[in-house]
Amino acid sequence: NGTENSGAEVDIVNVANQLDVKRRRIYDIINIMESVEIVSRLKKNTYRWHGLDNLPSFFARLQKEGYQARKMKRMYPHLKELPTDDSKTIKGMGNTCQKLIQIFLVTHKIDIGLTDAAEEVLGPLPKSEKQKDNETGGGSAPSVSGEKKDDGSDSKDESKDSGGEGKAMKTKIRRMYDIANVLQSIGIIRKENVGSTSSKNKPS
């Protein structure tokens, strides 16, 4: 990779102190950016900035992997975990982020509801979660599309959920929203309200 030794170094501790935010929040954002190769880890708490120039080649590689994964699923439908030869395994929010982007790249859809995306990435959601998710944002289920749009809304359901499984799923859905917010700020996707009267669903 020609950009490995280029770009500014970013110290997570300094960034958290300067912005006066919890370090955990900075790590979440950095993990998402690392998963799309905008930054790379140099050492503990230190990352190198690469920018957006490599996104097209990264998307092409992610799309190829997505097609291969879907082909494997059709061939071996009973396998829960598909074999991978990727030496750099992405976990947590970074993995979820890649899978969210992969949905666009493989299905060629222009917009996808975040509830549908969550089911695609995380598995079937409990009916209660789907109903709550569709009730946020004034009755409109949020969706994501192919470009950035300035939208300050942040749909999070703070109601308590019974059972550990339900709470775990609610946490995963919130993380999906967090990932979408970061991708929106980068300019990779934009957020829309499907039920809105203003129709701007397609990227220009």
mmCIF file with all atom_site columns, C-alpha atoms in Angstrom:
data_model
loop_
_atom_site.group_PDB
_atom_site.id
_atom_site.type_symbol
_atom_site.label_atom_id
_atom_site.label_alt_id
_atom_site.label_comp_id
_atom_site.label_asym_id
_atom_site.label_entity_id
_atom_site.label_seq_id
_atom_site.pdbx_PDB_ins_code
_atom_site.Cartn_x
_atom_site.Cartn_y
_atom_site.Cartn_z
_atom_site.occupancy
_atom_site.B_iso_or_equiv
_atom_site.pdbx_formal_charge
_atom_site.auth_seq_id
_atom_site.auth_comp_id
_atom_site.auth_asym_id
_atom_site.auth_atom_id
_atom_site.pdbx_PDB_model_num
ATOM 1   C CA . ASN A 1 1   ? 0.000   0.000   0.000  1.00 0.00 ? 1   ASN A CA 1
ATOM 2   C CA . GLY A 1 2   ? 1.599   3.239   -1.154 1.00 0.00 ? 2   GLY A CA 1
ATOM 3   C CA . THR A 1 3   ? -0.057  5.284   1.573  1.00 0.00 ? 3   THR A CA 1
ATOM 4   C CA . GLU A 1 4   ? 1.332   3.333   4.530  1.00 0.00 ? 4   GLU A CA 1
ATOM 5   C CA . ASN A 1 5   ? 4.004   5.933   5.325  1.00 0.00 ? 5   ASN A CA 1
ATOM 6   C CA . SER A 1 6   ? 2.022   9.021   4.328  1.00 0.00 ? 6   SER A CA 1
ATOM 7   C CA . GLY A 1 7   ? -0.410  11.169  6.265  1.00 0.00 ? 7   GLY A CA 1
ATOM 8   C CA . ALA A 1 8   ? -0.484  12.736  9.700  1.00 0.00 ? 8   ALA A CA 1
ATOM 9   C CA . GLU A 1 9   ? -0.238  10.729  12.887 1.00 0.00 ? 9   GLU A CA 1
ATOM 10  C CA . VAL A 1 10  ? -3.270  10.876  15.165 1.00 0.00 ? 10  VAL A CA 1
ATOM 11  C CA . ASP A 1 11  ? -2.922  10.350  18.918 1.00 0.00 ? 11  ASP A CA 1
ATOM 12  C CA . ILE A 1 12  ? -6.193  9.140   20.412 1.00 0.00 ? 12  ILE A CA 1
ATOM 13  C CA . VAL A 1 13  ? -5.482  10.436  23.916 1.00 0.00 ? 13  VAL A CA 1
ATOM 14  C CA . ASN A 1 14  ? -4.678  13.935  22.646 1.00 0.00 ? 14  ASN A CA 1
ATOM 15  C CA . VAL A 1 15  ? -7.766  14.001  20.418 1.00 0.00 ? 15  VAL A CA 1
ATOM 16  C CA . ALA A 1 16  ? -10.026 12.923  23.297 1.00 0.00 ? 16  ALA A CA 1
ATOM 17  C CA . ASN A 1 17  ? -8.532  15.581  25.574 1.00 0.00 ? 17  ASN A CA 1
ATOM 18  C CA . GLN A 1 18  ? -8.784  18.348  22.968 1.00 0.00 ? 18  GLN A CA 1
ATOM 19  C CA . LEU A 1 19  ? -12.395 17.525  22.140 1.00 0.00 ? 19  LEU A CA 1
ATOM 20  C CA . ASP A 1 20  ? -13.256 16.858  25.801 1.00 0.00 ? 20  ASP A CA 1
ATOM 21  C CA . VAL A 1 21  ? -15.015 13.581  24.995 1.00 0.00 ? 21  VAL A CA 1
ATOM 22  C CA . LYS A 1 22  ? -14.670 10.084  26.368 1.00 0.00 ? 22  LYS A CA 1
ATOM 23  C CA . ARG A 1 23  ? -11.824 8.118   24.822 1.00 0.00 ? 23  ARG A CA 1
ATOM 24  C CA . ARG A 1 24  ? -14.233 5.239   24.158 1.00 0.00 ? 24  ARG A CA 1
ATOM 25  C CA . ARG A 1 25  ? -16.166 7.394   21.691 1.00 0.00 ? 25  ARG A CA 1
ATOM 26  C CA . ILE A 1 26  ? -12.979 8.275   19.797 1.00 0.00 ? 26  ILE A CA 1
ATOM 27  C CA . TYR A 1 27  ? -12.024 4.596   19.653 1.00 0.00 ? 27  TYR A CA 1
ATOM 28  C CA . ASP A 1 28  ? -15.432 3.725   18.175 1.00 0.00 ? 28  ASP A CA 1
ATOM 29  C CA . ILE A 1 29  ? -14.975 6.307   15.428 1.00 0.00 ? 29  ILE A CA 1
ATOM 30  C CA . ILE A 1 30  ? -11.378 5.270   14.765 1.00 0.00 ? 30  ILE A CA 1
ATOM 31  C CA . ASN A 1 31  ? -12.380 1.593   14.546 1.00 0.00 ? 31  ASN A CA 1
ATOM 32  C CA . ILE A 1 32  ? -14.956 2.452   11.892 1.00 0.00 ? 32  ILE A CA 1
ATOM 33  C CA . MET A 1 33  ? -12.475 4.583   9.951  1.00 0.00 ? 33  MET A CA 1
ATOM 34  C CA . GLU A 1 34  ? -9.843  1.849   10.186 1.00 0.00 ? 34  GLU A CA 1
ATOM 35  C CA . SER A 1 35  ? -12.312 -0.687  8.795  1.00 0.00 ? 35  SER A CA 1
ATOM 36  C CA . VAL A 1 36  ? -12.620 1.400   5.606  1.00 0.00 ? 36  VAL A CA 1
ATOM 37  C CA . GLU A 1 37  ? -8.859  2.054   5.529  1.00 0.00 ? 37  GLU A CA 1
ATOM 38  C CA . ILE A 1 38  ? -9.067  5.806   6.074  1.00 0.00 ? 38  ILE A CA 1
ATOM 39  C CA . VAL A 1 39  ? -6.661  5.355   8.979  1.00 0.00 ? 39  VAL A CA 1
ATOM 40  C CA . SER A 1 40  ? -4.310  2.556   10.030 1.00 0.00 ? 40  SER A CA 1
ATOM 41  C CA . ARG A 1 41  ? -2.931  1.630   13.443 1.00 0.00 ? 41  ARG A CA 1
ATOM 42  C CA . LEU A 1 42  ? 0.731   2.427   14.067 1.00 0.00 ? 42  LEU A CA 1
ATOM 43  C CA . LYS A 1 43  ? 0.962   1.548   17.752 1.00 0.00 ? 43  LYS A CA 1
ATOM 44  C CA . LYS A 1 44  ? -1.130  1.781   20.908 1.00 0.00 ? 44  LYS A CA 1
ATOM 45  C CA . ASN A 1 45  ? -3.323  4.921   20.796 1.00 0.00 ? 45  ASN A CA 1
ATOM 46  C CA . THR A 1 46  ? -1.620  6.130   17.592 1.00 0.00 ? 46  THR A CA 1
ATOM 47  C CA . TYR A 1 47  ? -3.019  5.961   14.049 1.00 0.00 ? 47  TYR A CA 1
ATOM 48  C CA . ARG A 1 48  ? -1.959  7.270   10.659 1.00 0.00 ? 48  ARG A CA 1
ATOM 49  C CA . TRP A 1 49  ? -4.384  9.259   8.495  1.00 0.00 ? 49  TRP A CA 1
ATOM 50  C CA . HIS A 1 50  ? -4.668  8.140   4.832  1.00 0.00 ? 50  HIS A CA 1
ATOM 51  C CA . GLY A 1 51  ? -7.758  10.061  3.710  1.00 0.00 ? 51  GLY A CA 1
ATOM 52  C CA . LEU A 1 52  ? -10.386 9.050   1.168  1.00 0.00 ? 52  LEU A CA 1
ATOM 53  C CA . ASP A 1 53  ? -8.246  8.437   -1.931 1.00 0.00 ? 53  ASP A CA 1
ATOM 54  C CA . ASN A 1 54  ? -8.134  4.655   -1.500 1.00 0.00 ? 54  ASN A CA 1
ATOM 55  C CA . LEU A 1 55  ? -11.893 4.228   -0.978 1.00 0.00 ? 55  LEU A CA 1
ATOM 56  C CA . PRO A 1 56  ? -12.667 3.187   -4.615 1.00 0.00 ? 56  PRO A CA 1
ATOM 57  C CA . SER A 1 57  ? -10.139 0.325   -4.583 1.00 0.00 ? 57  SER A CA 1
ATOM 58  C CA . PHE A 1 58  ? -11.263 -0.658  -1.066 1.00 0.00 ? 58  PHE A CA 1
ATOM 59  C CA . PHE A 1 59  ? -14.919 -0.737  -2.179 1.00 0.00 ? 59  PHE A CA 1
ATOM 60  C CA . ALA A 1 60  ? -13.992 -2.877  -5.209 1.00 0.00 ? 60  ALA A CA 1
ATOM 61  C CA . ARG A 1 61  ? -12.243 -5.388  -2.953 1.00 0.00 ? 61  ARG A CA 1
ATOM 62  C CA . LEU A 1 62  ? -15.125 -5.382  -0.459 1.00 0.00 ? 62  LEU A CA 1
ATOM 63  C CA . GLN A 1 63  ? -17.629 -5.931  -3.268 1.00 0.00 ? 63  GLN A CA 1
ATOM 64  C CA . LYS A 1 64  ? -15.629 -8.896  -4.599 1.00 0.00 ? 64  LYS A CA 1
ATOM 65  C CA . GLU A 1 65  ? -15.496 -10.432 -1.120 1.00 0.00 ? 65  GLU A CA 1
ATOM 66  C CA . GLY A 1 66  ? -19.243 -9.874  -0.746 1.00 0.00 ? 66  GLY A CA 1
ATOM 67  C CA . TYR A 1 67  ? -20.014 -11.688 -3.993 1.00 0.00 ? 67  TYR A CA 1
ATOM 68  C CA . GLN A 1 68  ? -17.762 -14.574 -2.956 1.00 0.00 ? 68  GLN A CA 1
ATOM 69  C CA . ALA A 1 69  ? -19.419 -14.792 0.472  1.00 0.00 ? 69  ALA A CA 1
ATOM 70  C CA . ARG A 1 70  ? -22.901 -14.913 -1.065 1.00 0.00 ? 70  ARG A CA 1
ATOM 71  C CA . LYS A 1 71  ? -21.796 -17.614 -3.480 1.00 0.00 ? 71  LYS A CA 1
ATOM 72  C CA . MET A 1 72  ? -20.413 -19.652 -0.574 1.00 0.00 ? 72  MET A CA 1
ATOM 73  C CA . LYS A 1 73  ? -23.676 -19.212 1.334  1.00 0.00 ? 73  LYS A CA 1
ATOM 74  C CA . ARG A 1 74  ? -25.625 -20.603 -1.602 1.00 0.00 ? 74  ARG A CA 1
ATOM 75  C CA . MET A 1 75  ? -23.221 -23.539 -1.895 1.00 0.00 ? 75  MET A CA 1
ATOM 76  C CA . TYR A 1 76  ? -23.072 -24.256 1.859  1.00 0.00 ? 76  TYR A CA 1
ATOM 77  C CA . PRO A 1 77  ? -26.310 -22.876 3.360  1.00 0.00 ? 77  PRO A CA 1
ATOM 78  C CA . HIS A 1 78  ? -25.840 -24.705 6.686  1.00 0.00 ? 78  HIS A CA 1
ATOM 79  C CA . LEU A 1 79  ? -22.504 -23.081 7.514  1.00 0.00 ? 79  LEU A CA 1
ATOM 80  C CA . LYS A 1 80  ? -22.846 -20.376 10.165 1.00 0.00 ? 80  LYS A CA 1
ATOM 81  C CA . GLU A 1 81  ? -19.293 -19.102 9.732  1.00 0.00 ? 81  GLU A CA 1
ATOM 82  C CA . LEU A 1 82  ? -17.830 -19.016 6.248  1.00 0.00 ? 82  LEU A CA 1
ATOM 83  C CA . PRO A 1 83  ? -14.100 -19.715 5.854  1.00 0.00 ? 83  PRO A CA 1
ATOM 84  C CA . THR A 1 84  ? -11.911 -16.691 5.120  1.00 0.00 ? 84  THR A CA 1
ATOM 85  C CA . ASP A 1 85  ? -8.324  -16.282 4.017  1.00 0.00 ? 85  ASP A CA 1
ATOM 86  C CA . ASP A 1 86  ? -8.116  -12.693 5.161  1.00 0.00 ? 86  ASP A CA 1
ATOM 87  C CA . SER A 1 87  ? -5.076  -12.407 7.441  1.00 0.00 ? 87  SER A CA 1
ATOM 88  C CA . LYS A 1 88  ? -6.361  -9.180  8.979  1.00 0.00 ? 88  LYS A CA 1
ATOM 89  C CA . THR A 1 89  ? -9.611  -10.073 10.692 1.00 0.00 ? 89  THR A CA 1
ATOM 90  C CA . ILE A 1 90  ? -11.863 -7.091  11.395 1.00 0.00 ? 90  ILE A CA 1
ATOM 91  C CA . LYS A 1 91  ? -14.029 -7.450  14.488 1.00 0.00 ? 91  LYS A CA 1
ATOM 92  C CA . GLY A 1 92  ? -16.675 -5.518  16.374 1.00 0.00 ? 92  GLY A CA 1
ATOM 93  C CA . MET A 1 93  ? -17.972 -2.241  14.935 1.00 0.00 ? 93  MET A CA 1
ATOM 94  C CA . GLY A 1 94  ? -15.423 -2.384  12.116 1.00 0.00 ? 94  GLY A CA 1
ATOM 95  C CA . ASN A 1 95  ? -16.809 -5.721  10.929 1.00 0.00 ? 95  ASN A CA 1
ATOM 96  C CA . THR A 1 96  ? -20.388 -4.456  11.169 1.00 0.00 ? 96  THR A CA 1
ATOM 97  C CA . CYS A 1 97  ? -19.379 -1.336  9.214  1.00 0.00 ? 97  CYS A CA 1
ATOM 98  C CA . GLN A 1 98  ? -17.875 -3.385  6.375  1.00 0.00 ? 98  GLN A CA 1
ATOM 99  C CA . LYS A 1 99  ? -20.965 -5.593  6.201  1.00 0.00 ? 99  LYS A CA 1
ATOM 100 C CA . LEU A 1 100 ? -23.249 -2.531  6.057  1.00 0.00 ? 100 LEU A CA 1
ATOM 101 C CA . ILE A 1 101 ? -21.293 -1.060  3.136  1.00 0.00 ? 101 ILE A CA 1
ATOM 102 C CA . GLN A 1 102 ? -21.160 -4.479  1.493  1.00 0.00 ? 102 GLN A CA 1
ATOM 103 C CA . ILE A 1 103 ? -24.956 -4.588  1.361  1.00 0.00 ? 103 ILE A CA 1
ATOM 104 C CA . PHE A 1 104 ? -24.937 -1.547  -0.960 1.00 0.00 ? 104 PHE A CA 1
ATOM 105 C CA . LEU A 1 105 ? -22.089 -2.909  -3.068 1.00 0.00 ? 105 LEU A CA 1
ATOM 106 C CA . VAL A 1 106 ? -23.551 -6.395  -3.553 1.00 0.00 ? 106 VAL A CA 1
ATOM 107 C CA . THR A 1 107 ? -27.287 -5.665  -3.819 1.00 0.00 ? 107 THR A CA 1
ATOM 108 C CA . HIS A 1 108 ? -26.821 -2.425  -5.826 1.00 0.00 ? 108 HIS A CA 1
ATOM 109 C CA . LYS A 1 109 ? -29.629 -0.850  -3.817 1.00 0.00 ? 109 LYS A CA 1
ATOM 110 C CA . ILE A 1 110 ? -29.655 2.938   -3.638 1.00 0.00 ? 110 ILE A CA 1
ATOM 111 C CA . ASP A 1 111 ? -31.252 3.153   -0.208 1.00 0.00 ? 111 ASP A CA 1
ATOM 112 C CA . ILE A 1 112 ? -31.730 0.637   2.583  1.00 0.00 ? 112 ILE A CA 1
ATOM 113 C CA . GLY A 1 113 ? -33.695 0.971   5.810  1.00 0.00 ? 113 GLY A CA 1
ATOM 114 C CA . LEU A 1 114 ? -31.430 0.680   8.819  1.00 0.00 ? 114 LEU A CA 1
ATOM 115 C CA . THR A 1 115 ? -33.782 -1.875  10.345 1.00 0.00 ? 115 THR A CA 1
ATOM 116 C CA . ASP A 1 116 ? -33.460 -4.022  7.213  1.00 0.00 ? 116 ASP A CA 1
ATOM 117 C CA . ALA A 1 117 ? -29.692 -3.478  7.193  1.00 0.00 ? 117 ALA A CA 1
ATOM 118 C CA . ALA A 1 118 ? -29.502 -4.514  10.854 1.00 0.00 ? 118 ALA A CA 1
ATOM 119 C CA . GLU A 1 119 ? -31.358 -7.741  10.071 1.00 0.00 ? 119 GLU A CA 1
ATOM 120 C CA . GLU A 1 120 ? -29.053 -8.422  7.120  1.00 0.00 ? 120 GLU A CA 1
ATOM 121 C CA . VAL A 1 121 ? -25.925 -7.892  9.225  1.00 0.00 ? 121 VAL A CA 1
ATOM 122 C CA . LEU A 1 122 ? -27.003 -8.990  12.710 1.00 0.00 ? 122 LEU A CA 1
ATOM 123 C CA . GLY A 1 123 ? -29.696 -11.543 11.924 1.00 0.00 ? 123 GLY A CA 1
ATOM 124 C CA . PRO A 1 124 ? -33.480 -11.412 12.499 1.00 0.00 ? 124 PRO A CA 1
ATOM 125 C CA . LEU A 1 125 ? -34.568 -8.765  14.993 1.00 0.00 ? 125 LEU A CA 1
ATOM 126 C CA . PRO A 1 126 ? -37.238 -9.351  17.655 1.00 0.00 ? 126 PRO A CA 1
ATOM 127 C CA . LYS A 1 127 ? -40.626 -7.992  16.563 1.00 0.00 ? 127 LYS A CA 1
ATOM 128 C CA . SER A 1 128 ? -40.594 -5.540  19.466 1.00 0.00 ? 128 SER A CA 1
ATOM 129 C CA . GLU A 1 129 ? -37.312 -4.046  18.254 1.00 0.00 ? 129 GLU A CA 1
ATOM 130 C CA . LYS A 1 130 ? -38.551 -3.691  14.672 1.00 0.00 ? 130 LYS A CA 1
ATOM 131 C CA . GLN A 1 131 ? -41.703 -1.945  15.892 1.00 0.00 ? 131 GLN A CA 1
ATOM 132 C CA . LYS A 1 132 ? -39.729 0.439   18.138 1.00 0.00 ? 132 LYS A CA 1
ATOM 133 C CA . ASP A 1 133 ? -37.252 1.178   15.363 1.00 0.00 ? 133 ASP A CA 1
ATOM 134 C CA . ASN A 1 134 ? -40.019 2.054   12.917 1.00 0.00 ? 134 ASN A CA 1
ATOM 135 C CA . GLU A 1 135 ? -41.617 4.374   15.470 1.00 0.00 ? 135 GLU A CA 1
ATOM 136 C CA . THR A 1 136 ? -38.519 6.547   15.922 1.00 0.00 ? 136 THR A CA 1
ATOM 137 C CA . GLY A 1 137 ? -38.081 9.795   14.046 1.00 0.00 ? 137 GLY A CA 1
ATOM 138 C CA . GLY A 1 138 ? -41.758 10.760  14.019 1.00 0.00 ? 138 GLY A CA 1
ATOM 139 C CA . GLY A 1 139 ? -43.047 7.547   12.506 1.00 0.00 ? 139 GLY A CA 1
ATOM 140 C CA . SER A 1 140 ? -40.500 7.314   9.698  1.00 0.00 ? 140 SER A CA 1
ATOM 141 C CA . ALA A 1 141 ? -38.013 4.495   9.532  1.00 0.00 ? 141 ALA A CA 1
ATOM 142 C CA . PRO A 1 142 ? -34.579 5.937   8.811  1.00 0.00 ? 142 PRO A CA 1
ATOM 143 C CA . SER A 1 143 ? -32.735 4.729   5.747  1.00 0.00 ? 143 SER A CA 1
ATOM 144 C CA . VAL A 1 144 ? -29.261 5.196   4.388  1.00 0.00 ? 144 VAL A CA 1
ATOM 145 C CA . SER A 1 145 ? -28.344 6.094   0.845  1.00 0.00 ? 145 SER A CA 1
ATOM 146 C CA . GLY A 1 146 ? -25.265 6.669   -1.258 1.00 0.00 ? 146 GLY A CA 1
ATOM 147 C CA . GLU A 1 147 ? -24.147 10.198  -0.351 1.00 0.00 ? 147 GLU A CA 1
ATOM 148 C CA . LYS A 1 148 ? -23.910 12.680  2.492  1.00 0.00 ? 148 LYS A CA 1
ATOM 149 C CA . LYS A 1 149 ? -26.921 14.725  3.548  1.00 0.00 ? 149 LYS A CA 1
ATOM 150 C CA . ASP A 1 150 ? -26.929 17.147  6.466  1.00 0.00 ? 150 ASP A CA 1
ATOM 151 C CA . ASP A 1 151 ? -29.385 15.694  8.949  1.00 0.00 ? 151 ASP A CA 1
ATOM 152 C CA . GLY A 1 152 ? -29.025 16.329  12.653 1.00 0.00 ? 152 GLY A CA 1
ATOM 153 C CA . SER A 1 153 ? -31.542 13.718  13.737 1.00 0.00 ? 153 SER A CA 1
ATOM 154 C CA . ASP A 1 154 ? -30.351 10.909  15.972 1.00 0.00 ? 154 ASP A CA 1
ATOM 155 C CA . SER A 1 155 ? -32.903 8.162   16.502 1.00 0.00 ? 155 SER A CA 1
ATOM 156 C CA . LYS A 1 156 ? -32.216 6.234   19.674 1.00 0.00 ? 156 LYS A CA 1
ATOM 157 C CA . ASP A 1 157 ? -34.801 4.422   21.741 1.00 0.00 ? 157 ASP A CA 1
ATOM 158 C CA . GLU A 1 158 ? -34.069 4.794   25.420 1.00 0.00 ? 158 GLU A CA 1
ATOM 159 C CA . SER A 1 159 ? -36.891 2.558   26.671 1.00 0.00 ? 159 SER A CA 1
ATOM 160 C CA . LYS A 1 160 ? -35.817 -0.368  28.817 1.00 0.00 ? 160 LYS A CA 1
ATOM 161 C CA . ASP A 1 161 ? -35.957 -3.837  27.333 1.00 0.00 ? 161 ASP A CA 1
ATOM 162 C CA . SER A 1 162 ? -36.589 -7.050  29.231 1.00 0.00 ? 162 SER A CA 1
ATOM 163 C CA . GLY A 1 163 ? -34.085 -9.863  29.016 1.00 0.00 ? 163 GLY A CA 1
ATOM 164 C CA . GLY A 1 164 ? -30.381 -9.922  28.286 1.00 0.00 ? 164 GLY A CA 1
ATOM 165 C CA . GLU A 1 165 ? -30.863 -10.947 24.646 1.00 0.00 ? 165 GLU A CA 1
ATOM 166 C CA . GLY A 1 166 ? -33.150 -8.004  23.947 1.00 0.00 ? 166 GLY A CA 1
ATOM 167 C CA . LYS A 1 167 ? -30.708 -5.575  25.551 1.00 0.00 ? 167 LYS A CA 1
ATOM 168 C CA . ALA A 1 168 ? -27.830 -7.020  23.565 1.00 0.00 ? 168 ALA A CA 1
ATOM 169 C CA . MET A 1 169 ? -29.770 -6.641  20.325 1.00 0.00 ? 169 MET A CA 1
ATOM 170 C CA . LYS A 1 170 ? -30.737 -3.069  21.226 1.00 0.00 ? 170 LYS A CA 1
ATOM 171 C CA . THR A 1 171 ? -27.057 -2.278  21.786 1.00 0.00 ? 171 THR A CA 1
ATOM 172 C CA . LYS A 1 172 ? -26.195 -3.732  18.368 1.00 0.00 ? 172 LYS A CA 1
ATOM 173 C CA . ILE A 1 173 ? -28.899 -1.645  16.680 1.00 0.00 ? 173 ILE A CA 1
ATOM 174 C CA . ARG A 1 174 ? -27.592 1.501   18.398 1.00 0.00 ? 174 ARG A CA 1
ATOM 175 C CA . ARG A 1 175 ? -24.127 0.642   17.115 1.00 0.00 ? 175 ARG A CA 1
ATOM 176 C CA . MET A 1 176 ? -25.572 0.381   13.610 1.00 0.00 ? 176 MET A CA 1
ATOM 177 C CA . TYR A 1 177 ? -26.884 3.935   14.022 1.00 0.00 ? 177 TYR A CA 1
ATOM 178 C CA . ASP A 1 178 ? -23.476 5.070   15.303 1.00 0.00 ? 178 ASP A CA 1
ATOM 179 C CA . ILE A 1 179 ? -21.758 3.505   12.296 1.00 0.00 ? 179 ILE A CA 1
ATOM 180 C CA . ALA A 1 180 ? -24.231 5.145   9.910  1.00 0.00 ? 180 ALA A CA 1
ATOM 181 C CA . ASN A 1 181 ? -23.568 8.528   11.552 1.00 0.00 ? 181 ASN A CA 1
ATOM 182 C CA . VAL A 1 182 ? -19.796 8.173   11.064 1.00 0.00 ? 182 VAL A CA 1
ATOM 183 C CA . LEU A 1 183 ? -20.192 7.026   7.444  1.00 0.00 ? 183 LEU A CA 1
ATOM 184 C CA . GLN A 1 184 ? -22.502 9.977   6.846  1.00 0.00 ? 184 GLN A CA 1
ATOM 185 C CA . SER A 1 185 ? -19.963 12.443  8.256  1.00 0.00 ? 185 SER A CA 1
ATOM 186 C CA . ILE A 1 186 ? -17.293 10.963  5.961  1.00 0.00 ? 186 ILE A CA 1
ATOM 187 C CA . GLY A 1 187 ? -19.602 11.309  2.956  1.00 0.00 ? 187 GLY A CA 1
ATOM 188 C CA . ILE A 1 188 ? -20.005 7.614   2.119  1.00 0.00 ? 188 ILE A CA 1
ATOM 189 C CA . ILE A 1 189 ? -23.758 7.501   2.814  1.00 0.00 ? 189 ILE A CA 1
ATOM 190 C CA . ARG A 1 190 ? -26.544 9.892   3.663  1.00 0.00 ? 190 ARG A CA 1
ATOM 191 C CA . LYS A 1 191 ? -29.466 9.481   6.035  1.00 0.00 ? 191 LYS A CA 1
ATOM 192 C CA . GLU A 1 192 ? -33.047 9.981   4.943  1.00 0.00 ? 192 GLU A CA 1
ATOM 193 C CA . ASN A 1 193 ? -36.539 9.606   6.352  1.00 0.00 ? 193 ASN A CA 1
ATOM 194 C CA . VAL A 1 194 ? -38.515 7.333   4.065  1.00 0.00 ? 194 VAL A CA 1
ATOM 195 C CA . GLY A 1 195 ? -41.808 8.805   5.222  1.00 0.00 ? 195 GLY A CA 1
ATOM 196 C CA . SER A 1 196 ? -40.730 12.379  4.537  1.00 0.00 ? 196 SER A CA 1
ATOM 197 C CA . THR A 1 197 ? -42.662 14.375  1.938  1.00 0.00 ? 197 THR A CA 1
ATOM 198 C CA . SER A 1 198 ? -39.397 15.660  0.450  1.00 0.00 ? 198 SER A CA 1
ATOM 199 C CA . SER A 1 199 ? -38.105 12.924  -1.827 1.00 0.00 ? 199 SER A CA 1
ATOM 200 C CA . LYS A 1 200 ? -34.318 12.960  -2.291 1.00 0.00 ? 200 LYS A CA 1
ATOM 201 C CA . ASN A 1 201 ? -33.644 9.271   -2.298 1.00 0.00 ? 201 ASN A CA 1
ATOM 202 C CA . LYS A 1 202 ? -31.115 8.988   -5.101 1.00 0.00 ? 202 LYS A CA 1
ATOM 203 C CA . PRO A 1 203 ? -27.537 10.147  -5.048 1.00 0.00 ? 203 PRO A CA 1
ATOM 204 C CA . SER A 1 204 ? -26.616 12.595  -7.770 1.00 0.00 ? 204 SER A CA 1
#
